[in-house]
């Protein structure tokens, strides 16, 4: 039987001169009645009323009803979601109620939840233009990317040292990515991103957010492949390496962006009701770790085929991963957790696994590189530096690369002189001094010059057929990471047929001599 007050409420709602205050009073009255006729009308007010104050009042009344008797709302919500013209705004309304920490009634499983989740951005964005949305996401994303670039630069610079790269190509690609690549990719990736807490169903909401990240970041990949085809229209993709490059540029953006968004979704709300800055920072780290894990795995698998391209792509993606993660986390943090929300143990476990894998991967090169193994085989000789003062020695280099260990049986500093016969070409001495305790572990040696060394730590002479940076020019960045990961200083093999095109180097002989560094006398005290 219909409640007698419904007729009066309808008169207020349907009157041509109905005021916003009258409709707000009607919303309160409908929430008080809360029967099978009142609840659908209250939902319609919260969804479609033209006045924002009326919608807010109706939504507040619905939140109160969810706390008191959520089961009574189940039929009305199911009916509203089943109506095509009301489904999308009703989904957004239920998501806002869910974000406030209210208890929702069981939602029907037969509805197209993924389609509703994909359409949520239309309700949350409102009338804001695309450019304004892009700028709002780019600013926090670029700030996060800048922080990531500073950390990555210091880390990769150290890896270049321990992996026998006396030169490295890290700064240029990092700056280029930050200035020209990170911003557009952040804008594409966050175009339709919505705060994850506004999705009433976790599974469909997560799939929708990951799907938008993958789909929208696929556009730069298509642009890069199109550029390859335009550049070489006659023989495009005729080389297997071209196919590899095209595949990486096409598939890597959506895969990495999806992994980043999955990481930020897992971290969203995992810490409970904490300050948004803390929660957003945590989500940024988790998302960046997930993305960098995918980039490192993908590029390391193809590093042996196209070292130059893989290294460049790996360095370019470092600031992009940090920027995308920061932008996604900022969007999620704009909707705070409900009061009294506690940490989610399941999400924390997922985040802990992601961060554990990331930090283990970053720490492994440090652990590997801390050893004294150089990975260049057995030394051809071991020379006592002190003995070189009276008995200079001559050591033939039968094959390259070669390694000579230097031992110190007396303390102090020594001047070491290295002569190579026949003299190598200018700038291609191929002679290096490796000292485990020095700030710059690898030092290029000039034949005939005096080089000061001491007895602290292990010292090794390394000889190659040319300048080491020329041998490693195609894999400085990613190659440094992989070499340190494998615990060796790897010298890549020559390209197929290089031996036939180049004249083999003549057998070389190394002459070593040394004399102690004269002590410094200051004010009558020997230093």
Coordinates of C-alpha atoms in Angstrom, one line a residue:
X1 CA 0.0 0.0 0.0
X2 CA 1.4 3.4 -1.0
X3 CA 2.3 5.8 1.8
X4 CA -0.1 8.8 2.0
X5 CA 2.8 11.2 2.0
X6 CA 3.9 10.2 -1.5
X7 CA 1.1 12.3 -3.2
X8 CA 2.3 15.4 -1.3
X9 CA 5.9 14.7 -2.2
X10 CA 5.1 14.3 -5.8
X11 CA 3.3 17.6 -5.9
X12 CA 6.4 19.3 -4.6
X13 CA 8.7 17.5 -7.0
X14 CA 6.5 17.9 -10.1
X15 CA 5.4 21.5 -9.6
X16 CA 6.7 23.9 -12.2
X17 CA 7.7 26.4 -9.5
X18 CA 9.4 23.8 -7.3
X19 CA 12.3 25.3 -5.4
X20 CA 15.5 23.6 -4.5
X21 CA 14.7 23.9 -0.8
X22 CA 11.4 22.1 -1.4
X23 CA 13.1 19.3 -3.3
X24 CA 15.7 19.0 -0.4
X25 CA 12.8 18.7 2.0
X26 CA 11.3 16.0 -0.2
X27 CA 14.6 14.1 -0.2
X28 CA 14.6 14.1 3.6
X29 CA 10.9 13.0 3.6
X30 CA 11.7 10.1 1.2
X31 CA 14.6 9.0 3.3
X32 CA 12.3 9.0 6.4
X33 CA 9.6 6.8 4.6
X34 CA 12.2 4.5 3.0
X35 CA 9.8 2.1 1.4
X36 CA 9.8 0.4 -2.0
X37 CA 8.4 3.6 -3.7
X38 CA 10.4 6.2 -1.8
X39 CA 13.9 4.7 -2.3
X40 CA 13.8 4.7 -6.2
X41 CA 12.6 8.3 -6.1
X42 CA 15.4 9.2 -3.7
X43 CA 17.9 7.6 -6.0
X44 CA 16.6 9.6 -8.9
X45 CA 17.0 12.8 -7.0
X46 CA 20.6 12.0 -6.1
X47 CA 21.3 11.1 -9.7
X48 CA 19.4 13.5 -12.0
X49 CA 18.3 16.6 -10.1
X50 CA 19.4 19.8 -11.7
X51 CA 20.5 21.4 -8.4
X52 CA 23.8 20.3 -6.9
X53 CA 22.5 21.0 -3.4
X54 CA 19.5 18.7 -3.9
X55 CA 21.8 15.9 -5.2
X56 CA 24.1 16.3 -2.2
X57 CA 21.2 16.2 0.3
X58 CA 19.8 13.1 -1.4
X59 CA 23.2 11.4 -1.4
X60 CA 23.8 12.2 2.3
X61 CA 20.4 10.7 3.1
X62 CA 21.3 7.6 1.1
X63 CA 24.6 7.3 3.0
X64 CA 22.7 7.4 6.3
X65 CA 20.3 4.7 5.1
X66 CA 23.3 2.5 4.1
X67 CA 24.6 2.7 7.7
X68 CA 21.1 1.9 9.2
X69 CA 19.6 -0.7 6.9
X70 CA 21.5 -1.3 3.7
X71 CA 19.5 -4.4 2.7
X72 CA 16.4 -2.2 2.1
X73 CA 18.3 -0.4 -0.7
X74 CA 19.1 -3.5 -2.7
X75 CA 16.0 -3.7 -4.9
X76 CA 16.0 0.0 -5.6
X77 CA 19.7 0.0 -6.6
X78 CA 19.3 -3.1 -8.8
X79 CA 16.3 -1.5 -10.6
X80 CA 18.2 1.8 -11.1
X81 CA 21.3 0.0 -12.4
X82 CA 19.2 -2.1 -14.8
X83 CA 17.8 1.1 -16.5
X84 CA 20.1 2.0 -19.4
X85 CA 19.7 5.8 -19.0
X86 CA 20.3 5.6 -15.2
X87 CA 23.0 2.9 -15.0
X88 CA 26.1 5.1 -15.5
X89 CA 25.2 7.9 -13.0
X90 CA 23.9 5.3 -10.6
X91 CA 27.3 3.5 -10.7
X92 CA 29.1 6.7 -10.0
X93 CA 26.7 7.4 -7.1
X94 CA 27.2 4.0 -5.5
X95 CA 31.0 4.4 -5.9
X96 CA 30.9 7.7 -4.0
X97 CA 28.9 6.1 -1.2
X98 CA 31.4 3.2 -1.1
X99 CA 34.3 5.7 -0.9
X100 CA 32.7 7.2 2.2
X101 CA 32.9 3.9 4.0
X102 CA 29.2 3.0 3.9
X103 CA 28.1 -0.6 3.8
X104 CA 26.5 -1.3 0.5
X105 CA 23.9 -4.0 -0.1
X106 CA 24.8 -7.0 -2.2
X107 CA 25.0 -5.8 -5.8
X108 CA 23.7 -8.0 -8.6
X109 CA 26.4 -10.0 -10.4
X110 CA 24.6 -10.2 -13.8
X111 CA 25.1 -6.5 -14.7
X112 CA 27.8 -5.4 -17.1
X113 CA 30.1 -4.1 -14.4
X114 CA 33.2 -3.7 -16.6
X115 CA 31.3 -1.5 -19.0
X116 CA 30.0 0.6 -16.2
X117 CA 33.5 0.9 -14.7
X118 CA 34.9 2.0 -18.1
X119 CA 32.3 4.7 -18.3
X120 CA 33.0 6.1 -14.8
X121 CA 35.4 8.8 -16.1
X122 CA 32.5 10.6 -17.8
X123 CA 30.8 11.1 -14.4
X124 CA 33.9 12.0 -12.4
X125 CA 35.5 14.4 -14.9
X126 CA 32.4 16.6 -15.3
X127 CA 32.9 19.6 -17.7
X128 CA 36.6 19.9 -17.3
X129 CA 38.5 20.0 -20.6
X130 CA 41.0 17.4 -21.7
X131 CA 43.9 19.8 -21.6
X132 CA 43.1 20.9 -18.1
X133 CA 42.9 17.3 -17.0
X134 CA 46.2 16.5 -18.6
X135 CA 48.0 19.4 -17.0
X136 CA 46.7 18.5 -13.6
X137 CA 48.1 15.0 -13.9
X138 CA 51.4 16.0 -15.6
X139 CA 52.5 18.4 -12.9
X140 CA 52.7 15.9 -10.0
X141 CA 53.9 13.2 -12.5
X142 CA 56.8 15.3 -13.7
X143 CA 57.8 16.2 -10.1
X144 CA 57.9 12.5 -9.3
X145 CA 59.8 11.8 -12.5
X146 CA 62.4 14.4 -11.5
X147 CA 62.9 12.7 -8.2
X148 CA 63.2 9.3 -9.9
X149 CA 65.7 10.7 -12.4
X150 CA 68.0 12.0 -9.6
X151 CA 68.0 8.6 -7.9
X152 CA 68.4 6.7 -11.1
X153 CA 71.3 8.9 -12.3
X154 CA 73.3 8.3 -9.1
X155 CA 72.6 4.6 -9.1
X156 CA 73.4 4.1 -12.8
X157 CA 76.5 6.2 -12.5
X158 CA 77.8 3.9 -9.8
X159 CA 76.9 0.8 -11.8
X160 CA 78.9 2.2 -14.7
X161 CA 82.0 2.4 -12.5
X162 CA 81.8 -1.1 -11.0
X163 CA 81.0 -2.5 -14.5
X164 CA 84.1 -1.1 -16.2
X165 CA 82.4 1.7 -17.9
X166 CA 84.7 4.7 -17.6
X167 CA 82.2 6.6 -19.7
X168 CA 78.4 6.2 -19.6
X169 CA 75.4 7.4 -21.6
X170 CA 73.0 7.9 -18.7
X171 CA 72.5 11.7 -18.4
X172 CA 71.5 12.4 -22.0
X173 CA 68.7 9.8 -22.3
X174 CA 67.4 10.6 -18.8
X175 CA 67.1 14.3 -19.5
X176 CA 65.6 13.7 -23.0
X177 CA 63.0 11.4 -21.6
X178 CA 62.1 13.8 -18.8
X179 CA 61.8 16.8 -21.2
X180 CA 60.2 15.2 -24.3
X181 CA 58.8 11.8 -23.6
X182 CA 57.5 11.6 -20.0
X183 CA 55.0 14.4 -20.3
X184 CA 53.1 13.1 -23.3
X185 CA 53.0 9.6 -22.0
X186 CA 51.7 10.8 -18.6
X187 CA 49.0 12.8 -20.4
X188 CA 48.0 9.8 -22.6
X189 CA 48.1 7.4 -19.7
X190 CA 46.0 9.5 -17.3
X191 CA 43.4 10.7 -19.8
X192 CA 40.5 8.6 -18.5
X193 CA 42.0 7.5 -15.2
X194 CA 39.6 7.9 -12.2
X195 CA 40.2 7.4 -8.5
X196 CA 40.1 3.7 -7.7
X197 CA 38.1 4.2 -4.5
X198 CA 35.1 5.5 -6.6
X199 CA 34.5 2.0 -8.1
X200 CA 32.0 0.1 -6.0
X201 CA 33.4 -3.3 -7.2
X202 CA 37.1 -3.9 -6.8
X203 CA 37.5 -6.5 -9.6
X204 CA 35.8 -4.6 -12.4
X205 CA 37.2 -1.2 -11.2
X206 CA 40.8 -2.6 -11.3
X207 CA 40.3 -4.1 -14.7
X208 CA 38.9 -0.9 -16.1
X209 CA 41.7 1.2 -14.7
X210 CA 44.4 -1.2 -16.0
X211 CA 42.6 -1.4 -19.4
X212 CA 42.5 2.4 -19.9
X213 CA 46.2 2.6 -19.0
X214 CA 47.1 -0.1 -21.5
X215 CA 44.9 1.2 -24.3
X216 CA 45.8 4.9 -24.1
X217 CA 49.6 4.4 -23.8
X218 CA 49.5 2.1 -26.9
X219 CA 49.2 5.2 -29.1
X220 CA 52.9 6.3 -28.7
X221 CA 53.9 2.8 -29.7
X222 CA 52.0 3.0 -32.9
X223 CA 53.5 6.3 -33.6
X224 CA 57.1 5.0 -33.2
X225 CA 56.4 2.0 -35.5
X226 CA 54.9 4.3 -38.1
X227 CA 58.0 6.4 -37.9
X228 CA 60.1 3.3 -38.6
X229 CA 58.0 2.5 -41.6
X230 CA 58.2 6.0 -43.0
X231 CA 61.9 6.3 -42.5
X232 CA 62.6 3.1 -44.5
X233 CA 59.6 2.7 -46.7
X234 CA 61.3 0.4 -49.2
X235 CA 63.0 -2.1 -46.9
X236 CA 61.1 -1.5 -43.6
X237 CA 61.1 -4.4 -41.2
X238 CA 63.2 -6.5 -43.6
X239 CA 65.8 -7.1 -41.0
X240 CA 64.9 -9.3 -38.0
X241 CA 66.4 -6.5 -35.7
X242 CA 63.8 -4.1 -37.1
X243 CA 61.0 -6.5 -36.2
X244 CA 62.4 -6.7 -32.7
X245 CA 62.6 -2.9 -32.3
X246 CA 59.1 -2.4 -33.7
X247 CA 57.7 -5.1 -31.4
X248 CA 59.3 -3.5 -28.4
X249 CA 58.2 0.0 -29.2
X250 CA 54.7 -1.3 -29.9
X251 CA 54.1 -3.6 -26.9
X252 CA 56.3 -2.1 -24.2
X253 CA 54.2 1.1 -23.4
X254 CA 50.8 -0.7 -22.8
X255 CA 52.5 -3.5 -20.8
X256 CA 54.5 -1.2 -18.6
X257 CA 51.6 1.3 -18.1
X258 CA 49.3 -1.5 -17.1
X259 CA 51.8 -2.9 -14.6
X260 CA 52.2 0.6 -13.1
X261 CA 48.5 1.1 -12.8
X262 CA 48.1 -2.3 -11.3
X263 CA 50.7 -1.4 -8.7
X264 CA 49.1 1.9 -7.7
X265 CA 45.7 0.2 -7.5
X266 CA 47.1 -2.5 -5.2
X267 CA 48.6 0.3 -3.0
X268 CA 45.5 2.5 -3.0
X269 CA 44.1 2.3 0.5
X270 CA 46.5 -0.5 1.6
X271 CA 47.8 1.7 4.5
X272 CA 44.3 2.5 5.7
X273 CA 43.3 6.1 6.6
X274 CA 46.8 7.7 6.5
X275 CA 47.7 11.1 5.3
X276 CA 47.2 11.4 1.6
X277 CA 50.8 12.5 1.0
X278 CA 52.1 9.3 2.7
X279 CA 49.6 7.1 0.9
X280 CA 50.3 8.7 -2.4
X281 CA 54.1 8.4 -1.9
X282 CA 53.7 4.7 -1.1
X283 CA 51.5 4.1 -4.1
X284 CA 54.1 5.9 -6.3
X285 CA 56.9 3.7 -5.1
X286 CA 54.9 0.5 -5.6
X287 CA 53.7 1.5 -9.1
X288 CA 57.2 2.7 -10.2
X289 CA 58.7 -0.6 -8.9
X290 CA 56.2 -2.7 -10.9
X291 CA 56.8 -0.7 -14.1
X292 CA 60.6 -0.8 -13.8
X293 CA 60.5 -4.5 -13.1
X294 CA 58.7 -5.1 -16.4
X295 CA 61.0 -2.7 -18.4
X296 CA 64.1 -4.4 -17.0
X297 CA 62.8 -7.9 -17.7
X298 CA 61.7 -7.1 -21.3
X299 CA 64.9 -5.2 -22.3
X300 CA 67.3 -7.6 -20.7
X301 CA 65.7 -10.5 -22.7
X302 CA 66.4 -8.7 -26.0
X303 CA 69.7 -7.1 -24.9
X304 CA 71.8 -9.7 -26.7
X305 CA 70.0 -9.0 -30.0
X306 CA 69.9 -5.2 -30.1
X307 CA 72.0 -3.9 -27.2
X308 CA 72.0 -0.3 -28.3
X309 CA 68.2 0.0 -28.7
X310 CA 67.5 -1.9 -25.5
X311 CA 69.8 0.2 -23.4
X312 CA 68.3 3.4 -24.7
X313 CA 64.7 2.2 -24.1
X314 CA 65.6 1.1 -20.6
X315 CA 67.0 4.5 -19.7
X316 CA 64.2 6.4 -21.3
X317 CA 61.6 4.4 -19.3
X318 CA 63.1 5.2 -15.9
X319 CA 61.6 8.7 -15.5
X320 CA 58.4 7.6 -17.4
X321 CA 57.7 4.8 -14.8
X322 CA 58.2 7.2 -11.9
X323 CA 56.1 9.9 -13.6
X324 CA 53.2 7.6 -14.5
X325 CA 53.2 6.1 -11.0
X326 CA 53.2 9.6 -9.4
X327 CA 50.3 10.8 -11.6
X328 CA 48.2 7.7 -10.9
X329 CA 48.8 7.9 -7.2
X330 CA 47.9 11.7 -7.2
X331 CA 44.6 11.0 -8.9
X332 CA 43.8 8.2 -6.4
X333 CA 44.8 10.3 -3.4
X334 CA 42.3 13.1 -4.3
X335 CA 39.6 10.9 -2.8
X336 CA 40.7 10.3 0.8
X337 CA 40.0 7.0 2.6
X338 CA 36.9 6.9 4.8
X339 CA 37.3 7.7 8.5
X340 CA 38.3 4.6 10.5
X341 CA 39.6 2.7 7.5
X342 CA 42.2 0.1 8.5
X343 CA 45.1 -1.3 6.5
X344 CA 44.3 -4.0 4.0
X345 CA 46.5 -7.0 4.7
X346 CA 45.9 -8.6 1.3
X347 CA 46.9 -5.4 -0.6
X348 CA 49.9 -4.9 1.8
X349 CA 51.1 -8.4 1.0
X350 CA 50.9 -7.7 -2.8
X351 CA 52.8 -4.4 -2.3
X352 CA 55.4 -6.0 -0.1
X353 CA 56.1 -8.7 -2.8
X354 CA 56.4 -6.0 -5.5
X355 CA 58.7 -3.9 -3.5
X356 CA 60.7 -6.9 -2.3
X357 CA 61.4 -8.0 -5.9
X358 CA 62.3 -4.5 -6.9
X359 CA 64.7 -3.8 -4.0
X360 CA 66.2 -7.3 -4.4
X361 CA 66.9 -6.6 -8.0
X362 CA 68.4 -3.2 -7.3
X363 CA 70.6 -4.6 -4.4
X364 CA 71.8 -7.7 -6.4
X365 CA 74.3 -5.7 -8.5
X366 CA 75.6 -4.1 -5.4
X367 CA 76.2 -7.5 -3.8
X368 CA 77.7 -9.0 -6.9
X369 CA 79.9 -6.1 -7.6
X370 CA 81.3 -6.0 -4.1
X371 CA 83.3 -9.2 -4.8
X372 CA 86.8 -9.2 -6.4
X373 CA 85.9 -11.5 -9.3
X374 CA 86.6 -9.7 -12.5
X375 CA 85.2 -12.3 -14.9
X376 CA 88.2 -12.1 -17.3
X377 CA 89.6 -15.6 -16.5
X378 CA 92.8 -16.6 -14.8
X379 CA 95.5 -13.9 -14.6
X380 CA 98.5 -14.5 -16.9
X381 CA 100.9 -13.2 -14.2
X382 CA 101.1 -12.0 -10.6
X383 CA 103.6 -9.3 -10.0
X384 CA 105.1 -7.9 -6.8
X385 CA 105.2 -4.1 -7.2
X386 CA 108.1 -3.7 -4.8
X387 CA 110.2 -6.1 -6.8
X388 CA 109.8 -4.0 -10.0
X389 CA 112.1 -1.4 -8.5
X390 CA 115.2 -3.6 -9.0
X391 CA 113.9 -6.1 -11.5
X392 CA 111.6 -4.6 -14.2
X393 CA 109.6 -7.4 -15.9
X394 CA 108.4 -8.1 -19.4
X395 CA 105.2 -10.0 -19.9
X396 CA 103.9 -11.2 -23.3
X397 CA 100.2 -10.8 -24.0
X398 CA 99.4 -13.8 -26.0
X399 CA 95.7 -13.1 -26.4
X400 CA 93.3 -10.3 -25.4
X401 CA 91.7 -9.5 -23.1
X402 CA 94.3 -10.3 -20.5
X403 CA 94.7 -9.8 -16.8
X404 CA 97.8 -9.2 -14.5
X405 CA 97.4 -9.1 -10.7
X406 CA 99.5 -6.6 -8.7
X407 CA 100.5 -7.6 -5.2
X408 CA 101.9 -5.4 -2.5
X409 CA 104.3 -6.9 0.1
X410 CA 105.4 -3.5 1.5
X411 CA 103.3 -0.6 2.5
X412 CA 103.4 2.8 1.0
X413 CA 102.8 4.4 -2.4
X414 CA 104.5 3.4 -5.6
X415 CA 104.9 5.0 -9.1
X416 CA 104.1 2.4 -11.7
X417 CA 105.3 2.7 -15.3
X418 CA 103.7 0.6 -18.1
X419 CA 105.2 0.4 -21.6
X420 CA 103.4 -1.5 -24.4
X421 CA 105.3 -2.8 -27.4
X422 CA 104.5 -2.3 -30.2
X423 CA 102.8 1.0 -29.3
X424 CA 99.0 0.9 -29.7
X425 CA 97.2 3.5 -31.8
X426 CA 96.6 6.9 -30.2
X427 CA 93.6 6.7 -27.9
X428 CA 93.4 3.0 -28.2
X429 CA 95.8 1.8 -25.5
X430 CA 93.4 -0.7 -24.1
X431 CA 95.3 -0.7 -20.8
X432 CA 93.3 -0.1 -17.5
X433 CA 94.1 -0.2 -13.8
X434 CA 91.3 -1.7 -11.6
X435 CA 91.5 -0.8 -7.8
X436 CA 88.7 -2.1 -5.6
X437 CA 89.2 0.5 -2.9
X438 CA 89.5 3.6 -5.2
X439 CA 86.8 6.1 -5.7
X440 CA 87.1 5.6 -9.5
X441 CA 87.7 1.9 -9.7
X442 CA 88.6 1.8 -13.3
X443 CA 91.4 4.1 -14.6
X444 CA 92.6 4.2 -18.2
X445 CA 96.4 4.1 -18.4
X446 CA 98.7 6.0 -20.8
X447 CA 101.7 3.9 -21.9
X448 CA 105.0 5.4 -20.7
X449 CA 103.3 7.7 -18.1
X450 CA 103.7 7.4 -14.3
X451 CA 100.7 6.2 -12.4
X452 CA 100.7 6.4 -8.6
X453 CA 99.2 3.4 -6.7
X454 CA 99.2 2.2 -3.1
X455 CA 98.8 -1.1 -1.3
X456 CA 95.2 -0.6 -0.1
X457 CA 92.8 -3.1 -1.6
X458 CA 93.4 -5.3 -4.7
X459 CA 94.9 -3.9 -7.9
X460 CA 94.7 -5.5 -11.4
X461 CA 96.0 -4.5 -14.8
X462 CA 93.6 -5.2 -17.7
X463 CA 94.5 -5.2 -21.3
X464 CA 92.2 -5.1 -24.3
X465 CA 92.7 -4.8 -28.0
X466 CA 91.2 -1.3 -28.1
X467 CA 89.6 1.3 -25.9
X468 CA 87.1 -0.4 -23.6
X469 CA 84.4 2.2 -24.1
X470 CA 84.5 1.5 -27.8
X471 CA 83.8 -2.1 -27.1
X472 CA 80.9 -1.3 -24.8
X473 CA 79.5 1.7 -26.6
X474 CA 76.2 -0.1 -27.5
X475 CA 75.3 -1.3 -24.0
X476 CA 76.5 1.3 -21.4
X477 CA 73.3 1.7 -19.4
X478 CA 71.6 -1.6 -19.4
X479 CA 74.8 -3.5 -20.0
X480 CA 76.2 -2.0 -16.8
X481 CA 73.2 -3.2 -14.8
X482 CA 73.3 -6.7 -16.3
X483 CA 77.1 -7.0 -15.9
X484 CA 76.9 -6.0 -12.2
X485 CA 73.9 -8.4 -11.8
X486 CA 75.9 -11.3 -13.2
X487 CA 78.9 -10.3 -11.0
X488 CA 81.3 -9.8 -13.9
X489 CA 82.7 -7.2 -16.2
X490 CA 81.5 -8.5 -19.5
X491 CA 83.2 -7.7 -22.8
X492 CA 80.7 -8.3 -25.6
X493 CA 81.9 -10.4 -28.5
X494 CA 82.8 -8.8 -31.8
X495 CA 80.1 -8.6 -34.5
X496 CA 80.0 -11.6 -36.9
X497 CA 82.6 -11.2 -39.5
X498 CA 84.5 -8.5 -37.7
X499 CA 87.7 -10.6 -37.5
X500 CA 87.7 -10.9 -41.3
X501 CA 87.2 -7.2 -41.9
X502 CA 89.8 -6.0 -39.3
X503 CA 93.5 -6.7 -39.2
X504 CA 94.3 -8.9 -36.1
X505 CA 96.4 -6.9 -33.6
X506 CA 100.1 -7.7 -33.4
X507 CA 101.2 -9.6 -30.3
X508 CA 102.0 -7.2 -27.6
X509 CA 104.5 -7.1 -24.8
X510 CA 104.0 -5.3 -21.5
X511 CA 107.1 -3.9 -19.7
X512 CA 106.5 -3.0 -16.0
X513 CA 108.7 -1.0 -13.7
X514 CA 108.1 0.8 -10.4
X515 CA 109.8 3.1 -7.8
X516 CA 108.5 4.3 -4.4
X517 CA 106.9 7.7 -4.1
X518 CA 109.3 10.1 -2.3
X519 CA 108.0 11.0 1.2
X520 CA 106.8 14.5 1.8
X521 CA 108.8 16.5 4.4
X522 CA 106.9 19.2 6.3
X523 CA 108.4 21.1 9.2
X524 CA 111.0 18.4 9.7
X525 CA 108.4 15.6 10.0
X526 CA 108.2 12.9 7.4
X527 CA 104.7 12.6 6.1

